[in-house]
PDB file of C-alpha atoms in Angstrom:
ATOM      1  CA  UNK A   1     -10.897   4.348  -8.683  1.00  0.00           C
ATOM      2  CA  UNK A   2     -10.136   8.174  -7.397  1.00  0.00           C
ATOM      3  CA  UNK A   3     -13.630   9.757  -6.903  1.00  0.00           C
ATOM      4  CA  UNK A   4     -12.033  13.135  -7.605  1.00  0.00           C
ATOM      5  CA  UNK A   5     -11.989  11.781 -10.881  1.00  0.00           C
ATOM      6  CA  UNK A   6     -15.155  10.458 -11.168  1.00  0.00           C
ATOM      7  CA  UNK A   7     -16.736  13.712 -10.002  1.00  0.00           C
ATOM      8  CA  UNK A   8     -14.778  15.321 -12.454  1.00  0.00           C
ATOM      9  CA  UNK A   9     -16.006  13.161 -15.284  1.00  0.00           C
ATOM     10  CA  UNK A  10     -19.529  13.447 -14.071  1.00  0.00           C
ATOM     11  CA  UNK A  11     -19.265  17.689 -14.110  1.00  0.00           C
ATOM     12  CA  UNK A  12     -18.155  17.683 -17.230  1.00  0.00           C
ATOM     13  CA  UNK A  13     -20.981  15.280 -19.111  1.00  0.00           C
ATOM     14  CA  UNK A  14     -23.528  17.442 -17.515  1.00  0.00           C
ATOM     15  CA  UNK A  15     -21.581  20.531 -19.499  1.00  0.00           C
ATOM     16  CA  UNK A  16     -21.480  18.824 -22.061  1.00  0.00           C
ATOM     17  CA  UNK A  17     -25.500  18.345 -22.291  1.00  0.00           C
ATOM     18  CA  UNK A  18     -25.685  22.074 -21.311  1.00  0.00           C
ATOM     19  CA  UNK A  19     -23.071  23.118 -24.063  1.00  0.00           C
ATOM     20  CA  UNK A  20     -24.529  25.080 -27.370  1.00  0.00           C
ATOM     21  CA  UNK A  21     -20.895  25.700 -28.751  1.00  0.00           C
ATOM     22  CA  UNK A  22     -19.940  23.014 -31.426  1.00  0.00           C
ATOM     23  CA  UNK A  23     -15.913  24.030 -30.701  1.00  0.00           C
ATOM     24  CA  UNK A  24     -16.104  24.297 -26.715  1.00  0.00           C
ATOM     25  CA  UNK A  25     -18.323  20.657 -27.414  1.00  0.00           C
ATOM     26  CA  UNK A  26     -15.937  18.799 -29.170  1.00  0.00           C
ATOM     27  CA  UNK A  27     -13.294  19.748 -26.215  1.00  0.00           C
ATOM     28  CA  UNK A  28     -15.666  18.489 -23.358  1.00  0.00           C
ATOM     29  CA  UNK A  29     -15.886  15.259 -25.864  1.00  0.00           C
ATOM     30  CA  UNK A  30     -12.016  14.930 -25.965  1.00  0.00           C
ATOM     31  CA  UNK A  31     -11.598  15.271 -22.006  1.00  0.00           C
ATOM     32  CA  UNK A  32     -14.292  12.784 -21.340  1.00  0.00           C
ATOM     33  CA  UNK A  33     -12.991  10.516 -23.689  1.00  0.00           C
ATOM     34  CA  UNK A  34      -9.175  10.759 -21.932  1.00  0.00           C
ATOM     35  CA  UNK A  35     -10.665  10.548 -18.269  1.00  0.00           C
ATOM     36  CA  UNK A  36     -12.444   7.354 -18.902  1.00  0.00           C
ATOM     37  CA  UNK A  37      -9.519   5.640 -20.807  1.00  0.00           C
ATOM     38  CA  UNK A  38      -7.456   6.957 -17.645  1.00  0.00           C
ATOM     39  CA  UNK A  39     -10.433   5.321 -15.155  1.00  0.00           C
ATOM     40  CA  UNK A  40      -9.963   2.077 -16.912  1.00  0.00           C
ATOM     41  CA  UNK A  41      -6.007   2.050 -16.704  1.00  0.00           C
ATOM     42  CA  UNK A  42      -6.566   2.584 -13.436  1.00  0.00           C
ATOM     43  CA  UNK A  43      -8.967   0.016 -12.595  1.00  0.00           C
ATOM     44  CA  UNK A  44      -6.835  -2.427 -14.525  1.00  0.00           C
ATOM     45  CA  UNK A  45      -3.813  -1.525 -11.969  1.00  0.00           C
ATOM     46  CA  UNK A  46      -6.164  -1.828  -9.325  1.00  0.00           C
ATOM     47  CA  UNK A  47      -6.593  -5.584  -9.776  1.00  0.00           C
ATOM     48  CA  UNK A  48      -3.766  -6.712 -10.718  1.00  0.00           C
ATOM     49  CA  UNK A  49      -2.304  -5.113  -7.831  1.00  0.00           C
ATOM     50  CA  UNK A  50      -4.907  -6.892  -5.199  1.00  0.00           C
ATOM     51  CA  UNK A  51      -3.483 -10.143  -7.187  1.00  0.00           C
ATOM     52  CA  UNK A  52      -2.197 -12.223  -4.352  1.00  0.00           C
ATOM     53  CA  UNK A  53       1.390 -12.419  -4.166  1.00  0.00           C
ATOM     54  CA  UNK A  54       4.017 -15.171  -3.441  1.00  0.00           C
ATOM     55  CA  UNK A  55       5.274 -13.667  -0.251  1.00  0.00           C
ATOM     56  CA  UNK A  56       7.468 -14.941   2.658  1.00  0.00           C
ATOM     57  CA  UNK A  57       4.336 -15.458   6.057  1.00  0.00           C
ATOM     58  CA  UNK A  58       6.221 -13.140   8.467  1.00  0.00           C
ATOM     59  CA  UNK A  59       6.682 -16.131  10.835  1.00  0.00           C
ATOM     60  CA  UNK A  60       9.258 -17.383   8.315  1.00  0.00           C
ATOM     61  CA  UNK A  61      10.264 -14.267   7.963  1.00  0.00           C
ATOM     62  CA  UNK A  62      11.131 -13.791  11.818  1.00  0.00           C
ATOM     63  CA  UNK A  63      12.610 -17.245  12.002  1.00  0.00           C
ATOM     64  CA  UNK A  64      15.281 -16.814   9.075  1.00  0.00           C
ATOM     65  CA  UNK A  65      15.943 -13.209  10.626  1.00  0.00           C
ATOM     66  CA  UNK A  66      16.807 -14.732  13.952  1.00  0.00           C
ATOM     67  CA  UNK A  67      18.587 -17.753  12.749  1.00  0.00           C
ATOM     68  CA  UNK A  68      20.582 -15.043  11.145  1.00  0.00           C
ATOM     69  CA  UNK A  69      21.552 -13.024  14.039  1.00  0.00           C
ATOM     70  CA  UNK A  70      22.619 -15.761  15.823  1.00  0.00           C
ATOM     71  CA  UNK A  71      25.052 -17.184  12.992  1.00  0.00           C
ATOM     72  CA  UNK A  72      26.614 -13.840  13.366  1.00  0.00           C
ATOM     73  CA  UNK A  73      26.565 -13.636  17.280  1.00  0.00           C
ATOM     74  CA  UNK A  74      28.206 -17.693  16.851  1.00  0.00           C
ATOM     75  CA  UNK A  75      31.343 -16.056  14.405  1.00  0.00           C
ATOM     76  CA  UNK A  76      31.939 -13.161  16.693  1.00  0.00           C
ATOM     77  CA  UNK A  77      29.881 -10.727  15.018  1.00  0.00           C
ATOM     78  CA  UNK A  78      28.280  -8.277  17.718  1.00  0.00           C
ATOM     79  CA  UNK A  79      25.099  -7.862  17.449  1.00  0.00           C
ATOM     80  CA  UNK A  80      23.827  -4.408  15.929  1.00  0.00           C
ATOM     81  CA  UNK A  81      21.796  -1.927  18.694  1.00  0.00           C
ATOM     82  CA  UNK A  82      18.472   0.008  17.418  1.00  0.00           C
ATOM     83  CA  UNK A  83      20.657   3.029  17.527  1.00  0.00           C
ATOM     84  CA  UNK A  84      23.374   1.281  15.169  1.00  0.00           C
ATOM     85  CA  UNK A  85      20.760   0.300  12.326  1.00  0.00           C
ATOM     86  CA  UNK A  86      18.943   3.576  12.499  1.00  0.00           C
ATOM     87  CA  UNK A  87      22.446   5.235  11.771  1.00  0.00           C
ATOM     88  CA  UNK A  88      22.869   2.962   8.665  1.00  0.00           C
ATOM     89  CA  UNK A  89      19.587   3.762   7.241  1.00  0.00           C
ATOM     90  CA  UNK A  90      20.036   7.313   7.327  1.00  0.00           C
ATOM     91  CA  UNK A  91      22.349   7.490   4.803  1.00  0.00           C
ATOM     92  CA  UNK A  92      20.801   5.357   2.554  1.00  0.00           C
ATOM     93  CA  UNK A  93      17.521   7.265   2.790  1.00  0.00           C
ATOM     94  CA  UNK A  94      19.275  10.549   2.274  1.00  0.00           C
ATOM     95  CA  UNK A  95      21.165   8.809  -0.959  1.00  0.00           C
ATOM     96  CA  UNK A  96      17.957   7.763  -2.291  1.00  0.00           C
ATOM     97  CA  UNK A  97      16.159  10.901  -1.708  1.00  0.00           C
ATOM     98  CA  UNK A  98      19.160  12.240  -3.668  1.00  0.00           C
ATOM     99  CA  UNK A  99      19.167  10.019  -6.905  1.00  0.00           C
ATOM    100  CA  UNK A 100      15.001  10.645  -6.870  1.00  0.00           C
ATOM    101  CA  UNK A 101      15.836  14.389  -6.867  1.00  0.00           C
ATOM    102  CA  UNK A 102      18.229  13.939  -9.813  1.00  0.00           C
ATOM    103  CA  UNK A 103      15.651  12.326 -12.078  1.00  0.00           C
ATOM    104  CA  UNK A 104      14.004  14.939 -11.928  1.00  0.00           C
ATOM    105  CA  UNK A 105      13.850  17.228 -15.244  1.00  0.00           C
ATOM    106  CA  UNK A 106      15.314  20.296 -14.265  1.00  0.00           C
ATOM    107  CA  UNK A 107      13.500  23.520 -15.249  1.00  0.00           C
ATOM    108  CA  UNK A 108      13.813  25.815 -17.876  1.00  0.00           C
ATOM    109  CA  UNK A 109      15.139  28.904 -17.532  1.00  0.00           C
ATOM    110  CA  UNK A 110      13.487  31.876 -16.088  1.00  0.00           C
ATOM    111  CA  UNK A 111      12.051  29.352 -13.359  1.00  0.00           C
ATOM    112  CA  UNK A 112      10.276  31.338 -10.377  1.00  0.00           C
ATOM    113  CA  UNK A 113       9.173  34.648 -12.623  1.00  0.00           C
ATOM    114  CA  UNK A 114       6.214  32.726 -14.700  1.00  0.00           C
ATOM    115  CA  UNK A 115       2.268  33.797 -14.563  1.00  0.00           C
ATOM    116  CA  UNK A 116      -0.672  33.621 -16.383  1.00  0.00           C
ATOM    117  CA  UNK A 117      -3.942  35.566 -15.508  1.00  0.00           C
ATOM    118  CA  UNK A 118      -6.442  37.770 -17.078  1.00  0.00           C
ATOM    119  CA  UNK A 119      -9.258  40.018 -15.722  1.00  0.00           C
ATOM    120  CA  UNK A 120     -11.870  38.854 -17.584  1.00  0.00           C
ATOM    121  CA  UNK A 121     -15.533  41.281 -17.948  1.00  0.00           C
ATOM    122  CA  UNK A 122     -18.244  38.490 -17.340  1.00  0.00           C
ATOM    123  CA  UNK A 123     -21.098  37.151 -14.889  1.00  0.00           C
ATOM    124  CA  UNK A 124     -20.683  34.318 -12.390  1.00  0.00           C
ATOM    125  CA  UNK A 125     -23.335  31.938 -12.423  1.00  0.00           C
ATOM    126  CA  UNK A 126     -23.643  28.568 -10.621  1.00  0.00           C
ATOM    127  CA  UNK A 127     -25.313  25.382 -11.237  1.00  0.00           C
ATOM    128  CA  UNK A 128     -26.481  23.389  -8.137  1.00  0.00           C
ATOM    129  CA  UNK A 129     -25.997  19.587  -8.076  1.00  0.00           C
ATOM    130  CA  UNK A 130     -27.985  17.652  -6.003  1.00  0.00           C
ATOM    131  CA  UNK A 131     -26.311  16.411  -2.752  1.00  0.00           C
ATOM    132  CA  UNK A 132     -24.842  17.471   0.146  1.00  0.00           C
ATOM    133  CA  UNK A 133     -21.349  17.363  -0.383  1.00  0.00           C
ATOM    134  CA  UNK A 134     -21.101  17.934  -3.750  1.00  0.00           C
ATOM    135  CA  UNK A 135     -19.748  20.886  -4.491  1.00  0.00           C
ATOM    136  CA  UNK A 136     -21.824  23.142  -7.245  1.00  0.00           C
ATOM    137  CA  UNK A 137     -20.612  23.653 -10.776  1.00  0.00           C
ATOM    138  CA  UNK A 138     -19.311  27.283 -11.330  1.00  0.00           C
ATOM    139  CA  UNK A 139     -18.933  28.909 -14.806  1.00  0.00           C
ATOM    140  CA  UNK A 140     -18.743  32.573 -15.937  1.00  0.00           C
ATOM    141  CA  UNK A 141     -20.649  33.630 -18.477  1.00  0.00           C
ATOM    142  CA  UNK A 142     -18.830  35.528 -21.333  1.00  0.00           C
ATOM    143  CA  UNK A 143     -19.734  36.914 -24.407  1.00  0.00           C
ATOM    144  CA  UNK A 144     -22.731  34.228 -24.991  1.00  0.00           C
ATOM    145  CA  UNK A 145     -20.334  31.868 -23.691  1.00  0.00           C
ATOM    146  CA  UNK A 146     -19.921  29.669 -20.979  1.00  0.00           C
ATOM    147  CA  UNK A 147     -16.617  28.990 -19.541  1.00  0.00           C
ATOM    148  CA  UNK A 148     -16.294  26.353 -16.474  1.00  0.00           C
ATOM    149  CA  UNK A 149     -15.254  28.117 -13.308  1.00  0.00           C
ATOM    150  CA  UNK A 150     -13.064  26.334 -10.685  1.00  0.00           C
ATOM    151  CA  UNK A 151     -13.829  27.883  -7.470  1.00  0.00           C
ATOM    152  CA  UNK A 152     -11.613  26.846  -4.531  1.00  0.00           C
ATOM    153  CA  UNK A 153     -13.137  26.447  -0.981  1.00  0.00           C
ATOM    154  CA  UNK A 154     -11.716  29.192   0.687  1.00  0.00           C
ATOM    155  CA  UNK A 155     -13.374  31.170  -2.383  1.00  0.00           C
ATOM    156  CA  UNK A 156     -16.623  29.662  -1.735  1.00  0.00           C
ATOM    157  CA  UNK A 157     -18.345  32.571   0.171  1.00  0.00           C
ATOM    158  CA  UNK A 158     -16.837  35.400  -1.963  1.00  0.00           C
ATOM    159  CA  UNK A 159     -17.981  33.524  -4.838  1.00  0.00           C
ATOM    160  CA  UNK A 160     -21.757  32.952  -3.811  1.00  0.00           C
ATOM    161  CA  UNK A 161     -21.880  37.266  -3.190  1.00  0.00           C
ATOM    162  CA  UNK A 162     -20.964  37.697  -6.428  1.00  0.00           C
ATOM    163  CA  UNK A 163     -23.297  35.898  -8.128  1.00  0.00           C
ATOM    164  CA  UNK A 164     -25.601  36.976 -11.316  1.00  0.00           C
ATOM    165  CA  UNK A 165     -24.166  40.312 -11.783  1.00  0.00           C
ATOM    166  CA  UNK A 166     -21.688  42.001 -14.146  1.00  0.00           C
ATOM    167  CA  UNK A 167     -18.014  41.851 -12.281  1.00  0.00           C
ATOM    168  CA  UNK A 168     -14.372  41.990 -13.378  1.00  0.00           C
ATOM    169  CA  UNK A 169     -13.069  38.561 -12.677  1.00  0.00           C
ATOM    170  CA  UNK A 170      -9.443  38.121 -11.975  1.00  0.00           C
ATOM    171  CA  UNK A 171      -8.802  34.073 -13.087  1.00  0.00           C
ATOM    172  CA  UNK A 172      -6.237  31.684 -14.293  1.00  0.00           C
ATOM    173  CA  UNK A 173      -6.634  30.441 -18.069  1.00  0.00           C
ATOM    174  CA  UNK A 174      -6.068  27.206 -19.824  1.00  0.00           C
ATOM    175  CA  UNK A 175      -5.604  27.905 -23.085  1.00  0.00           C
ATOM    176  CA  UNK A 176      -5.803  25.413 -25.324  1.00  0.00           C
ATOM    177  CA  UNK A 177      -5.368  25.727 -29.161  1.00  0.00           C
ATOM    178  CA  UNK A 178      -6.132  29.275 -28.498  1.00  0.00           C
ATOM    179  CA  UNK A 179      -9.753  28.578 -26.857  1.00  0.00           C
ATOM    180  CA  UNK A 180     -10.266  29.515 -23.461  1.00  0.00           C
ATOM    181  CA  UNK A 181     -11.321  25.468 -22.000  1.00  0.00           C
ATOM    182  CA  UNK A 182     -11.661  27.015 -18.430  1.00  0.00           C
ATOM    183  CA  UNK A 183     -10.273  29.570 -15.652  1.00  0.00           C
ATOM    184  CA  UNK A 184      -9.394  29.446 -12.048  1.00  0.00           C
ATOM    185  CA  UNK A 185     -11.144  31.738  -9.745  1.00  0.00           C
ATOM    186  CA  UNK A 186      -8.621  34.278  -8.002  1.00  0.00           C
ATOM    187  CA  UNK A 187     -10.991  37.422  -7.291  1.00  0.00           C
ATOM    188  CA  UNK A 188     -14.012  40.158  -8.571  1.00  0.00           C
ATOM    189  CA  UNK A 189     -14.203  43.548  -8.800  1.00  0.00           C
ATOM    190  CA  UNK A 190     -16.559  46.313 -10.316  1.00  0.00           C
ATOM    191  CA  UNK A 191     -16.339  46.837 -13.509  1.00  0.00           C
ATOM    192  CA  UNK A 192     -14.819  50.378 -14.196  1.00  0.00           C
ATOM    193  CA  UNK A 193     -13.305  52.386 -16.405  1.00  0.00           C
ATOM    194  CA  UNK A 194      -9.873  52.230 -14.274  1.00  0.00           C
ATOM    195  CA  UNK A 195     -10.616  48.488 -14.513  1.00  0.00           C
ATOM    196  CA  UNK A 196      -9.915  47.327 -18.122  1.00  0.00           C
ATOM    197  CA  UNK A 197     -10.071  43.381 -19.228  1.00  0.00           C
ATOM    198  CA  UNK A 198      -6.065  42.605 -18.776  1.00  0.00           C
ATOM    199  CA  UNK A 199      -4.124  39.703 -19.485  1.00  0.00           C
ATOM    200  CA  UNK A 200      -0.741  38.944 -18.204  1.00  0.00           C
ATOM    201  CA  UNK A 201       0.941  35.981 -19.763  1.00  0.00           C
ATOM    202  CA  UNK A 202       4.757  35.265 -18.834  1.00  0.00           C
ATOM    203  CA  UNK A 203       6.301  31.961 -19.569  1.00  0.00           C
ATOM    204  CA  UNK A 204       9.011  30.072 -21.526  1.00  0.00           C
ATOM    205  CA  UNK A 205       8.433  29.725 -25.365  1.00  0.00           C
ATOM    206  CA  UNK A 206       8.663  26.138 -26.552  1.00  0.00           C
ATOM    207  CA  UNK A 207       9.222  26.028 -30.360  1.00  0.00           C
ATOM    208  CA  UNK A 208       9.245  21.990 -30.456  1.00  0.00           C
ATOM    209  CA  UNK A 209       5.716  22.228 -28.931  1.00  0.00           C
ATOM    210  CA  UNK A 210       4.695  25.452 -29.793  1.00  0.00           C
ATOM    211  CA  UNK A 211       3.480  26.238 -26.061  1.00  0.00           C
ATOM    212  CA  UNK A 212       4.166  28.749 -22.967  1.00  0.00           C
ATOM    213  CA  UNK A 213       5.526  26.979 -20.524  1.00  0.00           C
ATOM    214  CA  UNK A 214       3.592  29.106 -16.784  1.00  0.00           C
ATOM    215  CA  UNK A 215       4.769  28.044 -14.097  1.00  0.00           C
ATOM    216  CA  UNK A 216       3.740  30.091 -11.096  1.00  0.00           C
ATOM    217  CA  UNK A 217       5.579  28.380  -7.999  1.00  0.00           C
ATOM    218  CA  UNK A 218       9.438  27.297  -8.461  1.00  0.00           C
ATOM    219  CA  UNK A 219       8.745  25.189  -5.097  1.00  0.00           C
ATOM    220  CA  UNK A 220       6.113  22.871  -6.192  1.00  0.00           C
ATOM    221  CA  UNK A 221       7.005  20.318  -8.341  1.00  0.00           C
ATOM    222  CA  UNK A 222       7.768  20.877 -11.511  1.00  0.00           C
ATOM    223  CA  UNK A 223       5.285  18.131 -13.321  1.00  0.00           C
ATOM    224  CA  UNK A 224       2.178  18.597 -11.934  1.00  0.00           C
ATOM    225  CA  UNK A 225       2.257  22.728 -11.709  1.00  0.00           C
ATOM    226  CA  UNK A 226       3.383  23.563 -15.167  1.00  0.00           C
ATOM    227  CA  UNK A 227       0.617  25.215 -16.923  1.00  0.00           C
ATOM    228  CA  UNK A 228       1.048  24.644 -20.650  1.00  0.00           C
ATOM    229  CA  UNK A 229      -0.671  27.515 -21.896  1.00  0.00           C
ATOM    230  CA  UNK A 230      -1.051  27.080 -26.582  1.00  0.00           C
ATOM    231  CA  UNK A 231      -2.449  30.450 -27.617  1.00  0.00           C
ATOM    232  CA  UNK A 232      -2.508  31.195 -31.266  1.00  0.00           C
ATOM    233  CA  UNK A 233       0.344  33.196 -32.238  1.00  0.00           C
ATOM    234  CA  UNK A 234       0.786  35.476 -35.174  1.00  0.00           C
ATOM    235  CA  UNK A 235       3.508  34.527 -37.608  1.00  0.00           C
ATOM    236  CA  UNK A 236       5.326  38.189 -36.971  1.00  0.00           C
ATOM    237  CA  UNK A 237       5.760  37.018 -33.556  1.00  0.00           C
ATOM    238  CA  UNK A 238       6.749  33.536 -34.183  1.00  0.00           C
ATOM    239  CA  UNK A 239       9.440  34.671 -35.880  1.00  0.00           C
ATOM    240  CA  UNK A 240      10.701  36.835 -32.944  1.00  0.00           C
ATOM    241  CA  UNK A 241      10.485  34.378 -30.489  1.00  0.00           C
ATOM    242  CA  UNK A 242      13.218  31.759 -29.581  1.00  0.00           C
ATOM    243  CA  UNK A 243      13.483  28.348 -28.027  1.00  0.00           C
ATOM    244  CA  UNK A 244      13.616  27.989 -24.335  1.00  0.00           C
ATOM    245  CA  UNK A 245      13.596  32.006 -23.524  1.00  0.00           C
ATOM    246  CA  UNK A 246      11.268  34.235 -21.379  1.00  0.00           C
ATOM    247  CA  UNK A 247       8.919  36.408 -22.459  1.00  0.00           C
ATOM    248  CA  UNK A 248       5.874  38.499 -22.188  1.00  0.00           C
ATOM    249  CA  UNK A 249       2.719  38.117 -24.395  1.00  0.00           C
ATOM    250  CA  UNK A 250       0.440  40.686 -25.629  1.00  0.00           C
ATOM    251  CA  UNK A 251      -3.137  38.537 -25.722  1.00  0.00           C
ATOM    252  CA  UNK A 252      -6.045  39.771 -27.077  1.00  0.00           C
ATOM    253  CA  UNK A 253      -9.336  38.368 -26.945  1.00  0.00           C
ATOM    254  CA  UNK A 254     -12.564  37.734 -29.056  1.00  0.00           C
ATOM    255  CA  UNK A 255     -15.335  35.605 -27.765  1.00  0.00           C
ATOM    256  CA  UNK A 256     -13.567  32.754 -25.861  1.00  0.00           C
ATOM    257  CA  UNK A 257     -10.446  32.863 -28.198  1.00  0.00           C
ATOM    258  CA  UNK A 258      -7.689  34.479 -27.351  1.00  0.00           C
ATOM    259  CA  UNK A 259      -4.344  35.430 -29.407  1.00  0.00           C
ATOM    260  CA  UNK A 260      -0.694  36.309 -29.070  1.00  0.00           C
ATOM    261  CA  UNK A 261      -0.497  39.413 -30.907  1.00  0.00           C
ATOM    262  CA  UNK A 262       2.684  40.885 -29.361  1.00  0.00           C
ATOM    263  CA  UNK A 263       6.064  39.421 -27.447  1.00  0.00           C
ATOM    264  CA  UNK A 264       8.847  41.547 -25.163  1.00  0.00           C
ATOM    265  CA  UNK A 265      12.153  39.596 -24.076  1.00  0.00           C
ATOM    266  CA  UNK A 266      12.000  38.709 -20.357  1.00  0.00           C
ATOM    267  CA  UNK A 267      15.316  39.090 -18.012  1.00  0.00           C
ATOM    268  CA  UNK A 268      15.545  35.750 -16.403  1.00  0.00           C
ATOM    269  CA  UNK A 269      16.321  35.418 -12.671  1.00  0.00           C
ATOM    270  CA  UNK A 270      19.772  33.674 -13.676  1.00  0.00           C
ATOM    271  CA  UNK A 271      20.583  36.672 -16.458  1.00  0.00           C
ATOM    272  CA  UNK A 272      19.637  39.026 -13.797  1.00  0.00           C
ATOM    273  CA  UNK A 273      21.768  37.613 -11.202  1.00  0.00           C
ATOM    274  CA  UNK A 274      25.070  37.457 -13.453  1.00  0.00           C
ATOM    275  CA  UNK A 275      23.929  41.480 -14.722  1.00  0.00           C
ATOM    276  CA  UNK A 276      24.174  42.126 -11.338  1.00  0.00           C
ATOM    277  CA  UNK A 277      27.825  40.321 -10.745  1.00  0.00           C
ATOM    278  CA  UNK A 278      29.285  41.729 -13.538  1.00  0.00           C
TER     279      UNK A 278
END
C-alpha cells in the first residue's frame, strides 16, 4: 500500500474537518471516497500477487538449461559466447521498446505550447502536522476561502518567508467543474498595481469531454502530465470553439470559481512549421 497515498488520504480528511464550504466539501468527500476504493484495489493486487506460484526451483532450471546446451554441442551446434547472446538480445529489447512506444496514444495537436497558471491575490497559511517528516499542509487563503496549496521541497524555504501576509501568488490550477479544487505553488510577489490577478490558460479543446487538455512538458509522458483543466464556459464561446484545436482562454474569477469568458485560435507548432515551409 503506497504511503504517498495514504498521506494523501490522511491530508485531505483533516481538510475536510477544517472545511466550512458545502461545494469545496462535497469534492474532498468525492476524492476520499476514490483514494480508498483505489487503496483497496491495491491491497487486493497486493495479495494475490504474494500468492505462491507454481514455478520451476532454479536447480531444475539449471539442469534442463545444461542438458540443453549439450544436446546442441552433441548435433554440432557451437555453443553461443556471452558476447553472441548479448548481441541477440539487443534487438529484441530495442523491438520491444519500439512496439511499447507505439501503444502509446499519440498527442493532440499543438503538443509542447500548453500552460495553465494564474497569479492569484491571497495569503499563504500553513497547518503543522505532528511529526518529523511529515511535511505541513499548505493552503492559500482566498476570498474567505481555503484552497489546498502543494508546495514542492525546493519551495519549502521561500514558502515559510511568505507566510501570513497579503502576496501575489503565481500557481498551477485544477479546475474542476469550474471550482478551483487546488493550485501548485510556482512563486510570490507584492501585490501592486503593475501586478494584476492574471490567468493564462492554453490547451486543446475537447468537445467529447468538454475539457482543456494542459499539457506543459511534450517530454514527459503523456498520461500522467496531462492536466485536464473543466472550467465553465459560456455558450458564445462554446460555439466558437472546435474539437481537437488550440486555443487561449479568457478566465475570470469570483470566489474560488472561475469561468471561460473569452477564446483566441492558437497557431500550433505543426501549423507553424508548414507556415513557415510554404
Amino acid at each position: 500500500m503506497p504511503s504517498a497515498t495514504i498521506d494523501k488520504l490522511n491530508q485531505l480528511k483533516v481538510q475536510l474537518e477544517q472545511c466550512n464550504n458545502e461545494t469545496a466539501a462535497l469534492l474532498l468527500k468525492r476524492t476520499i471516497a476514490k483514494l480508498e476504493s483505489q487503496l483497496q484495489i491495491e491491497q487486493l493486487t497486493t495479495g494475490s500477487a504474494k500468492a505462491p506460484s507454481k514455478e520451476i526451483p532454479k536447480a531444475s532450471q539449471a539442469s534442463t538449461k545444461r542438458q540443453s546446451t549439450d544436446q546442441d554441442q552433441a548435433k554440432g551446434k557451437p555453443k553461443a559466447t556471452p558476447q553472441q547472446q548479448q548481441a541477440t538480445k539487443t534487438p529484441q529489447a530495442k523491438s520491444k521498446q519500439r512496439k511499447q512506444r507505439n501503444k502509446r496514444q499519440p498527442l493532440l495537436s499543438g503538443n509542447g505550447t500548453h500552460r495553465a497558471w494564474c497569479r492569484l491575490p491571497g495569503i499563504i497559511r500553513v497547518q503543522e502536522v505532528e511529526g518529523e517528516k511529515e511535511r505541513p499542509n499548505y493552503f492559500l487563503e482566498l476570498d474567505g476561502h481555503q484552497i489546498p496549496l502543494r508546495v514542492k521541497h525546493r519551495f519549502a524555504k521561500f514558502t515559510k518567508a511568505a507566510l501570513d501576509r497579503p502576496l501575489m501568488v503565481k500557481c498551477y490550477p485544477q479546475i474542476i467543474d469550474g471550482q478551483i479544487f487546488f493550485t501548485q505553488f510556482a512563486g510570490a510577489i507584492e501585490v501592486t498595481p503593475e501586478k494584476p490577478e492574471a490567468w493564462v490558460l492554453i490547451g486543446v479543446w475537447n468537445a467529447h469531454k468538454q475539457r482543456v487538455l494542459v499539457q506543459r512538458d511534450q517530454k514527459l509522458d503523456d498520461n500522467r502530465r496531462i492536466l485536464q483543466h473543466s472550467p465553465l464556459i459560456s455558450k458564445e464561446c462554446l460555439e466558437k470553439l472546435e474539437d481537437r484545436k488550440l486555443y487561449r482562454f479568457e478566465c475570470q474569477r469570483k470566489g474560488v470559481m472561475v469561468t471561460v469568458v473569452g477564446v483566441e485560435a492558437v497557431m500550433s507548432e505543426a501549423e507553424k512549421s508548414d507556415q513557415v515551409i510554404s
